[in-house]
Amino acid sequence: MALHAACAAGRGLPSSSSSPRAGGRRSLSAAERPRSVAFAAPLRTRAVQTKAVLSSDGAPGMSDSPHVVCFGELLIDFVPTVNGVSLAEAPAFKKAPGGAPANVAVGIARLGGSSAFIGKVGDDEFGYMLADILKQNNVNTQGLLFDAHARTALAFVTLRSHGEREFMFYRNPSADMLLEEKELELDLIRKAKIFHHGSISLITEPCKTAHIAAAKAARDAGVLVSYDPNLRLPLWSSVEDARDGILSIWETADVIKISEEEVSFLTNGEDPYDDAVVKKLIHPNLKLLLVTEGPDGCRYYSKDFSGRVGGLKVTAVDTTGAGDAFVAGILSQLATDFSLLQPIARSPEVCKRLWSSDGDRERRDSSTARPTASARLPGQRRCLNDQPPTCCACQCE
């Protein structure tokens, strides 16, 4: 979930003179919030090529019509300063920006795409820090609000030595849970090419109603809807509620990304590596279903074609956010060419878009999390048998 590994927080921010919204809750947009403190830019592990999204006045991150609008949670992750320990065993924690939809928005912008984020943070230091990080990464923050009566969400997360992640959330309630339908920037959604969301904002009201309204506005406007459930069982009241909640909007999505663990969860424990099981999750209007398998790569399915792409051998430093980086790569490509969703019999020109050059390989590593094998686009590698990029001439793994 981490947007980057480290960041700096400011102090002494001025208070706002904006009047409260209806209902007694003062919600300021990120653009309205006065700023007097500059924050350090997010750290990057390698040089990447990016392009800023500029508004009419030349300000970065404020494009009127971003190609991809991401909706959901933006929060602070606290991660242990040492690897492979439980939360209780951690000697100390460091803060890092997080929230799956926000990760995707940053990843798209770092890949040179145009993105926006819609959500709510607390009218507090963490909220200001997160807003600044989005702006520094050229993410449009027109739809980001501050809530004066709730804090920015916090999550403690660690990767145990056996590879299992452990989460502890502080949302009682947090600001992201309090986004209301009347606060949505619907024009931002309607003008987008892709609307991306998860399932966490479906857990409680009023954000659930706002979430459903935002997705409906996207569908009604003909915007492609992308969905990554991002299962976090500790946030749901029960296993059954989590499964029902995730599936409640399943058939409204055009593109869905899930992990093999989520396949098993949604099918009540069936084998996630059985294609017949995965195909049960394909609904009539689905254009693309992606199943990530960590270091083993991913599988992709539609009504017309399916296949798999093997993972690239890397030394994984931290897999937190790898799935979000994967989604960012997918959506950054789809936003430039929807024909990538068409059946497998493609023209050579379209095929070349799916099979990367060395330049694409370099840009791919600019995603929000440290890249791992699961953070790769389907087809983004050269054929191991030196076949031309025809997408179907070679079935190499």
XYZ file of C-alpha atoms in Angstrom:
397
model
C 0.000 0.000 0.000
C 2.918 2.371 0.364
C 3.240 5.217 -2.140
C 6.901 5.636 -1.260
C 9.274 4.604 1.466
C 9.789 7.864 3.295
C 8.458 11.414 3.428
C 8.787 14.566 5.487
C 5.963 16.170 7.456
C 5.561 19.911 8.012
C 4.448 21.914 11.016
C 2.666 25.168 11.647
C 0.117 25.008 8.819
C -2.359 27.881 8.741
C -6.011 27.350 9.565
C -8.672 27.832 6.903
C -11.297 30.540 6.859
C -13.662 28.598 4.622
C -17.215 28.235 5.884
C -18.576 24.841 6.969
C -20.503 22.709 4.527
C -24.107 21.708 5.054
C -24.508 19.190 7.831
C -21.987 20.891 10.108
C -18.894 19.152 8.734
C -16.250 21.444 7.288
C -14.856 19.786 4.170
C -12.244 21.672 2.200
C -10.931 20.673 -1.178
C -7.198 20.208 -1.580
C -7.172 23.180 -3.949
C -8.876 25.403 -1.344
C -6.531 24.451 1.481
C -3.917 27.219 2.029
C -0.341 26.014 2.091
C 2.734 27.556 3.685
C 5.020 24.570 4.107
C 6.855 22.721 1.338
C 7.273 18.978 1.801
C 10.134 16.858 0.554
C 9.462 15.140 -2.759
C 8.872 11.363 -2.636
C 11.988 9.279 -2.924
C 12.598 7.163 -6.015
C 14.948 4.238 -6.256
C 15.886 4.948 -9.879
C 15.584 7.655 -12.471
C 12.372 7.558 -14.494
C 10.824 9.573 -17.289
C 7.579 11.296 -16.363
C 5.503 14.126 -17.723
C 3.553 16.579 -15.626
C -0.198 16.969 -15.950
C -0.728 20.704 -16.361
C -3.807 22.829 -15.824
C -4.704 25.970 -17.746
C -2.525 28.029 -15.408
C 0.405 25.648 -15.727
C 0.119 24.121 -12.235
C 1.088 20.444 -12.071
C -1.413 17.819 -11.011
C -4.559 19.824 -11.728
C -5.648 18.681 -15.201
C -9.319 19.428 -15.884
C -9.898 16.047 -17.548
C -7.528 13.384 -16.233
C -7.672 10.094 -18.109
C -7.968 7.897 -14.997
C -9.919 8.868 -11.880
C -9.218 6.765 -8.773
C -11.764 6.693 -5.943
C -11.300 5.486 -2.379
C -8.967 5.603 0.588
C -5.820 7.646 1.165
C -4.071 6.920 4.452
C -0.843 6.591 6.414
C 0.858 3.201 6.603
C 3.139 2.550 9.540
C 5.642 -0.139 8.637
C 8.295 -1.724 10.913
C 11.848 -0.474 10.621
C 12.973 -4.108 10.343
C 11.642 -6.842 8.074
C 10.086 -10.197 8.924
C 8.643 -9.404 12.357
C 5.126 -9.210 13.740
C 3.596 -5.873 14.656
C 4.121 -6.661 18.327
C 7.783 -7.516 17.748
C 8.581 -4.397 15.692
C 11.072 -2.153 17.538
C 9.812 0.976 15.751
C 7.710 2.109 12.787
C 8.170 4.562 9.950
C 5.289 6.300 8.207
C 4.559 5.977 4.511
C 1.647 7.210 2.376
C -0.779 4.482 1.394
C -4.228 3.525 0.188
C -4.648 1.290 -2.857
C -6.585 3.729 -5.127
C -4.119 6.516 -4.320
C -1.223 4.176 -5.091
C -2.731 3.528 -8.512
C -3.193 7.249 -9.191
C 0.452 7.970 -8.330
C 1.657 4.995 -10.359
C -0.193 6.172 -13.463
C 1.198 9.683 -13.117
C 4.744 8.372 -12.664
C 4.335 6.313 -15.816
C 3.562 9.525 -17.693
C -0.220 9.208 -17.581
C -2.933 11.567 -16.405
C -4.708 10.691 -13.139
C -6.893 12.128 -10.401
C -7.852 11.006 -6.912
C -11.244 11.400 -5.220
C -11.522 10.830 -1.479
C -11.276 12.438 1.933
C -8.578 12.850 4.558
C -8.561 14.483 7.961
C -8.031 18.205 8.464
C -4.755 17.282 10.145
C -1.014 17.119 9.485
C -1.184 13.661 7.906
C -3.976 14.794 5.599
C -1.955 17.807 4.435
C 1.111 15.636 3.915
C -0.820 13.163 1.765
C -2.374 15.929 -0.328
C 1.067 17.414 -0.971
C 2.469 14.045 -2.021
C -0.314 13.595 -4.581
C 0.350 17.071 -5.976
C 4.109 16.485 -6.100
C 3.413 13.367 -8.161
C 1.202 15.313 -10.602
C -2.047 13.714 -9.458
C -5.128 15.924 -9.838
C -6.504 16.617 -6.327
C -9.657 18.491 -7.298
C -11.760 15.744 -5.705
C -9.755 15.434 -2.467
C -11.471 16.877 0.622
C -10.430 17.532 4.236
C -12.778 16.663 7.118
C -12.463 18.751 10.285
C -14.226 16.178 12.486
C -12.336 12.982 11.684
C -8.700 11.995 11.481
C -6.792 10.633 8.514
C -6.881 6.827 8.528
C -3.887 4.918 9.879
C -2.794 1.356 9.154
C 0.003 -0.678 10.696
C 1.266 -3.317 8.293
C 4.087 -5.826 8.348
C 5.313 -8.737 6.258
C 6.039 -11.718 8.500
C 9.061 -13.943 7.913
C 6.826 -16.645 6.401
C 5.481 -14.171 3.823
C 2.079 -13.448 5.386
C 1.052 -9.828 5.825
C -0.412 -8.551 9.085
C -2.650 -5.475 9.304
C -4.034 -3.313 12.090
C -6.296 -0.404 11.144
C -7.332 2.746 12.991
C -10.613 3.965 11.432
C -13.162 4.750 14.120
C -14.305 6.455 11.950
C -11.617 7.942 9.772
C -12.157 10.766 7.310
C -12.229 8.519 4.228
C -15.319 6.779 5.630
C -17.241 10.067 5.788
C -17.194 11.149 2.148
C -20.756 12.035 1.120
C -22.466 11.799 -2.241
C -23.120 15.555 -2.336
C -19.362 16.165 -2.049
C -18.433 14.220 -5.181
C -16.784 15.943 -8.145
C -19.011 14.179 -10.667
C -17.807 16.193 -13.666
C -14.284 14.942 -12.991
C -15.584 11.368 -13.210
C -17.764 11.903 -16.273
C -14.929 13.399 -18.298
C -12.489 10.585 -17.518
C -11.639 7.624 -19.729
C -11.332 5.182 -16.812
C -12.826 5.138 -13.316
C -10.916 2.910 -10.864
C -12.142 1.838 -7.433
C -11.842 -0.837 -4.750
C -14.125 -2.342 -2.121
C -12.995 -0.776 1.172
C -15.174 2.297 0.657
C -18.194 -0.023 0.432
C -17.930 -1.066 4.078
C -19.681 1.816 5.873
C -21.975 4.766 5.227
C -21.958 7.487 4.053
C -18.981 6.555 1.891
C -20.741 3.468 0.556
C -23.513 5.560 -0.976
C -20.960 8.022 -2.360
C -18.970 5.138 -3.847
C -21.992 3.644 -5.590
C -23.049 7.062 -6.915
C -19.555 7.753 -8.259
C -19.427 4.417 -10.070
C -22.922 4.951 -11.495
C -21.923 8.376 -12.807
C -18.966 6.769 -14.549
C -21.047 4.012 -16.152
C -23.783 6.420 -17.238
C -21.138 8.580 -18.927
C -19.652 5.605 -20.777
C -16.446 5.626 -18.719
C -14.560 2.320 -18.477
C -14.868 0.986 -14.900
C -11.873 -0.752 -13.305
C -12.211 -2.705 -10.039
C -9.607 -4.123 -7.663
C -11.406 -5.496 -4.575
C -8.204 -5.359 -2.489
C -9.566 -7.698 0.183
C -8.879 -6.560 3.756
C -10.858 -8.910 5.982
C -10.080 -7.108 9.293
C -12.088 -4.120 8.069
C -15.267 -6.101 7.400
C -17.698 -7.232 10.100
C -17.589 -10.833 8.859
C -16.277 -13.058 6.084
C -19.766 -13.254 4.612
C -20.181 -9.476 4.589
C -16.829 -9.105 2.843
C -17.725 -11.610 0.140
C -21.199 -10.144 -0.384
C -19.878 -6.583 -0.390
C -17.158 -7.277 -2.938
C -19.546 -9.132 -5.221
C -22.301 -6.501 -4.861
C -20.685 -4.325 -7.556
C -18.887 -7.098 -9.437
C -21.054 -6.987 -12.540
C -20.695 -3.217 -12.911
C -16.966 -3.451 -13.711
C -15.423 -3.660 -17.181
C -11.938 -4.601 -15.956
C -11.261 -6.546 -12.745
C -7.945 -7.387 -11.118
C -7.781 -9.982 -8.345
C -5.132 -12.171 -6.734
C -5.194 -15.948 -6.559
C -6.084 -15.668 -2.844
C -9.089 -13.529 -3.731
C -10.226 -16.059 -6.344
C -10.286 -18.712 -3.641
C -12.073 -16.378 -1.229
C -14.782 -15.361 -3.684
C -15.432 -18.949 -4.811
C -15.677 -20.329 -1.268
C -12.340 -22.095 -1.272
C -12.210 -23.492 -4.798
C -8.897 -23.980 -6.600
C -7.729 -20.551 -7.839
C -5.404 -22.164 -10.403
C -8.243 -23.985 -12.158
C -9.330 -21.985 -15.209
C -12.861 -23.340 -14.881
C -13.067 -21.854 -11.375
C -11.749 -18.476 -12.472
C -14.149 -18.345 -15.410
C -17.063 -18.530 -12.970
C -16.141 -14.968 -12.049
C -16.531 -13.657 -15.604
C -19.807 -11.759 -15.920
C -21.513 -11.052 -19.279
C -20.227 -7.485 -19.671
C -16.690 -8.040 -18.405
C -13.974 -7.042 -20.843
C -10.926 -8.275 -18.927
C -10.266 -10.314 -15.768
C -6.705 -10.332 -14.449
C -5.460 -12.801 -11.820
C -2.078 -11.970 -10.310
C 0.123 -14.734 -8.914
C 2.996 -12.830 -7.307
C 6.364 -14.099 -8.595
C 4.635 -16.480 -11.021
C 3.173 -13.652 -13.107
C -0.485 -13.355 -14.040
C -3.333 -14.842 -16.025
C -5.803 -12.875 -18.128
C -9.317 -13.810 -19.251
C -12.130 -12.418 -21.350
C -15.040 -13.909 -23.252
C -12.856 -14.030 -26.378
C -9.320 -14.819 -25.247
C -7.217 -15.905 -22.290
C -3.599 -16.600 -21.471
C -0.838 -16.114 -18.975
C 2.403 -14.191 -18.632
C 5.195 -15.599 -16.513
C 6.873 -13.492 -13.871
C 10.264 -11.882 -14.214
C 12.966 -13.068 -11.840
C 13.758 -10.302 -9.376
C 14.930 -9.991 -5.806
C 11.827 -8.760 -4.005
C 12.599 -6.139 -1.367
C 9.023 -5.354 -0.328
C 5.860 -6.551 -2.070
C 3.571 -4.014 -0.364
C 1.746 -2.161 -3.129
C 2.915 -4.472 -5.919
C -0.661 -5.190 -6.973
C -1.385 -1.465 -7.144
C 1.693 -0.965 -9.321
C 0.411 -3.730 -11.592
C -2.978 -1.996 -11.910
C -1.294 1.341 -12.606
C 0.631 -0.222 -15.483
C -2.482 -1.821 -16.942
C -4.611 1.323 -16.743
C -1.893 3.634 -18.048
C -1.800 1.513 -21.207
C -5.574 1.118 -21.563
C -6.098 4.865 -21.176
C -4.096 5.410 -24.353
C -5.655 2.596 -26.400
C -8.903 0.769 -25.567
C -8.346 -1.517 -28.551
C -6.047 -3.537 -26.284
C -9.253 -5.064 -24.881
C -10.291 -6.450 -28.254
C -10.027 -10.167 -29.169
C -6.642 -11.775 -29.695
C -6.668 -11.417 -33.506
C -5.083 -7.982 -33.459
C -3.187 -5.987 -36.010
C 0.617 -5.949 -35.768
C 0.496 -2.301 -34.701
C -1.676 -3.093 -31.671
C 0.425 -6.151 -30.824
C 3.522 -4.008 -30.603
C 1.783 -1.999 -27.886
C 1.427 -5.132 -25.788
C 5.015 -6.294 -26.173
C 7.374 -3.829 -24.576
C 10.576 -2.279 -25.787
C 13.501 -1.754 -23.467
C 12.215 1.776 -22.896
C 8.887 0.411 -21.688
C 10.723 -1.903 -19.320
C 12.534 1.090 -17.810
C 9.353 3.124 -17.373
C 7.532 0.181 -15.835
C 9.891 0.275 -12.857
C 8.643 3.752 -11.944
C 5.451 2.475 -10.306
C 4.476 3.337 -6.748
C 5.829 0.246 -5.026
C 9.225 -1.337 -5.456
C 8.704 -3.487 -8.563
C 8.211 -7.207 -8.193
C 7.190 -9.879 -10.651
C 3.516 -9.261 -9.903
C 3.861 -5.615 -10.886
C 4.247 -6.370 -14.598
C 1.859 -5.873 -17.470
C 0.604 -8.868 -19.462
C 2.836 -9.130 -22.519
C 5.424 -6.651 -21.241
C 8.463 -8.776 -22.085
C 10.201 -10.057 -25.167
C 9.343 -13.490 -26.514
C 11.777 -16.058 -25.174
C 11.785 -17.799 -28.559
C 12.494 -14.595 -30.504
C 9.099 -14.702 -32.207
C 7.701 -11.475 -33.703
C 5.215 -9.556 -31.528
C 2.050 -11.153 -32.862
C 0.696 -12.041 -29.398
C -0.375 -15.528 -30.479
C 2.562 -16.873 -32.492
C 4.330 -18.199 -29.418
C 3.021 -19.675 -26.192
C 6.272 -19.351 -24.267
C 5.912 -19.083 -20.481
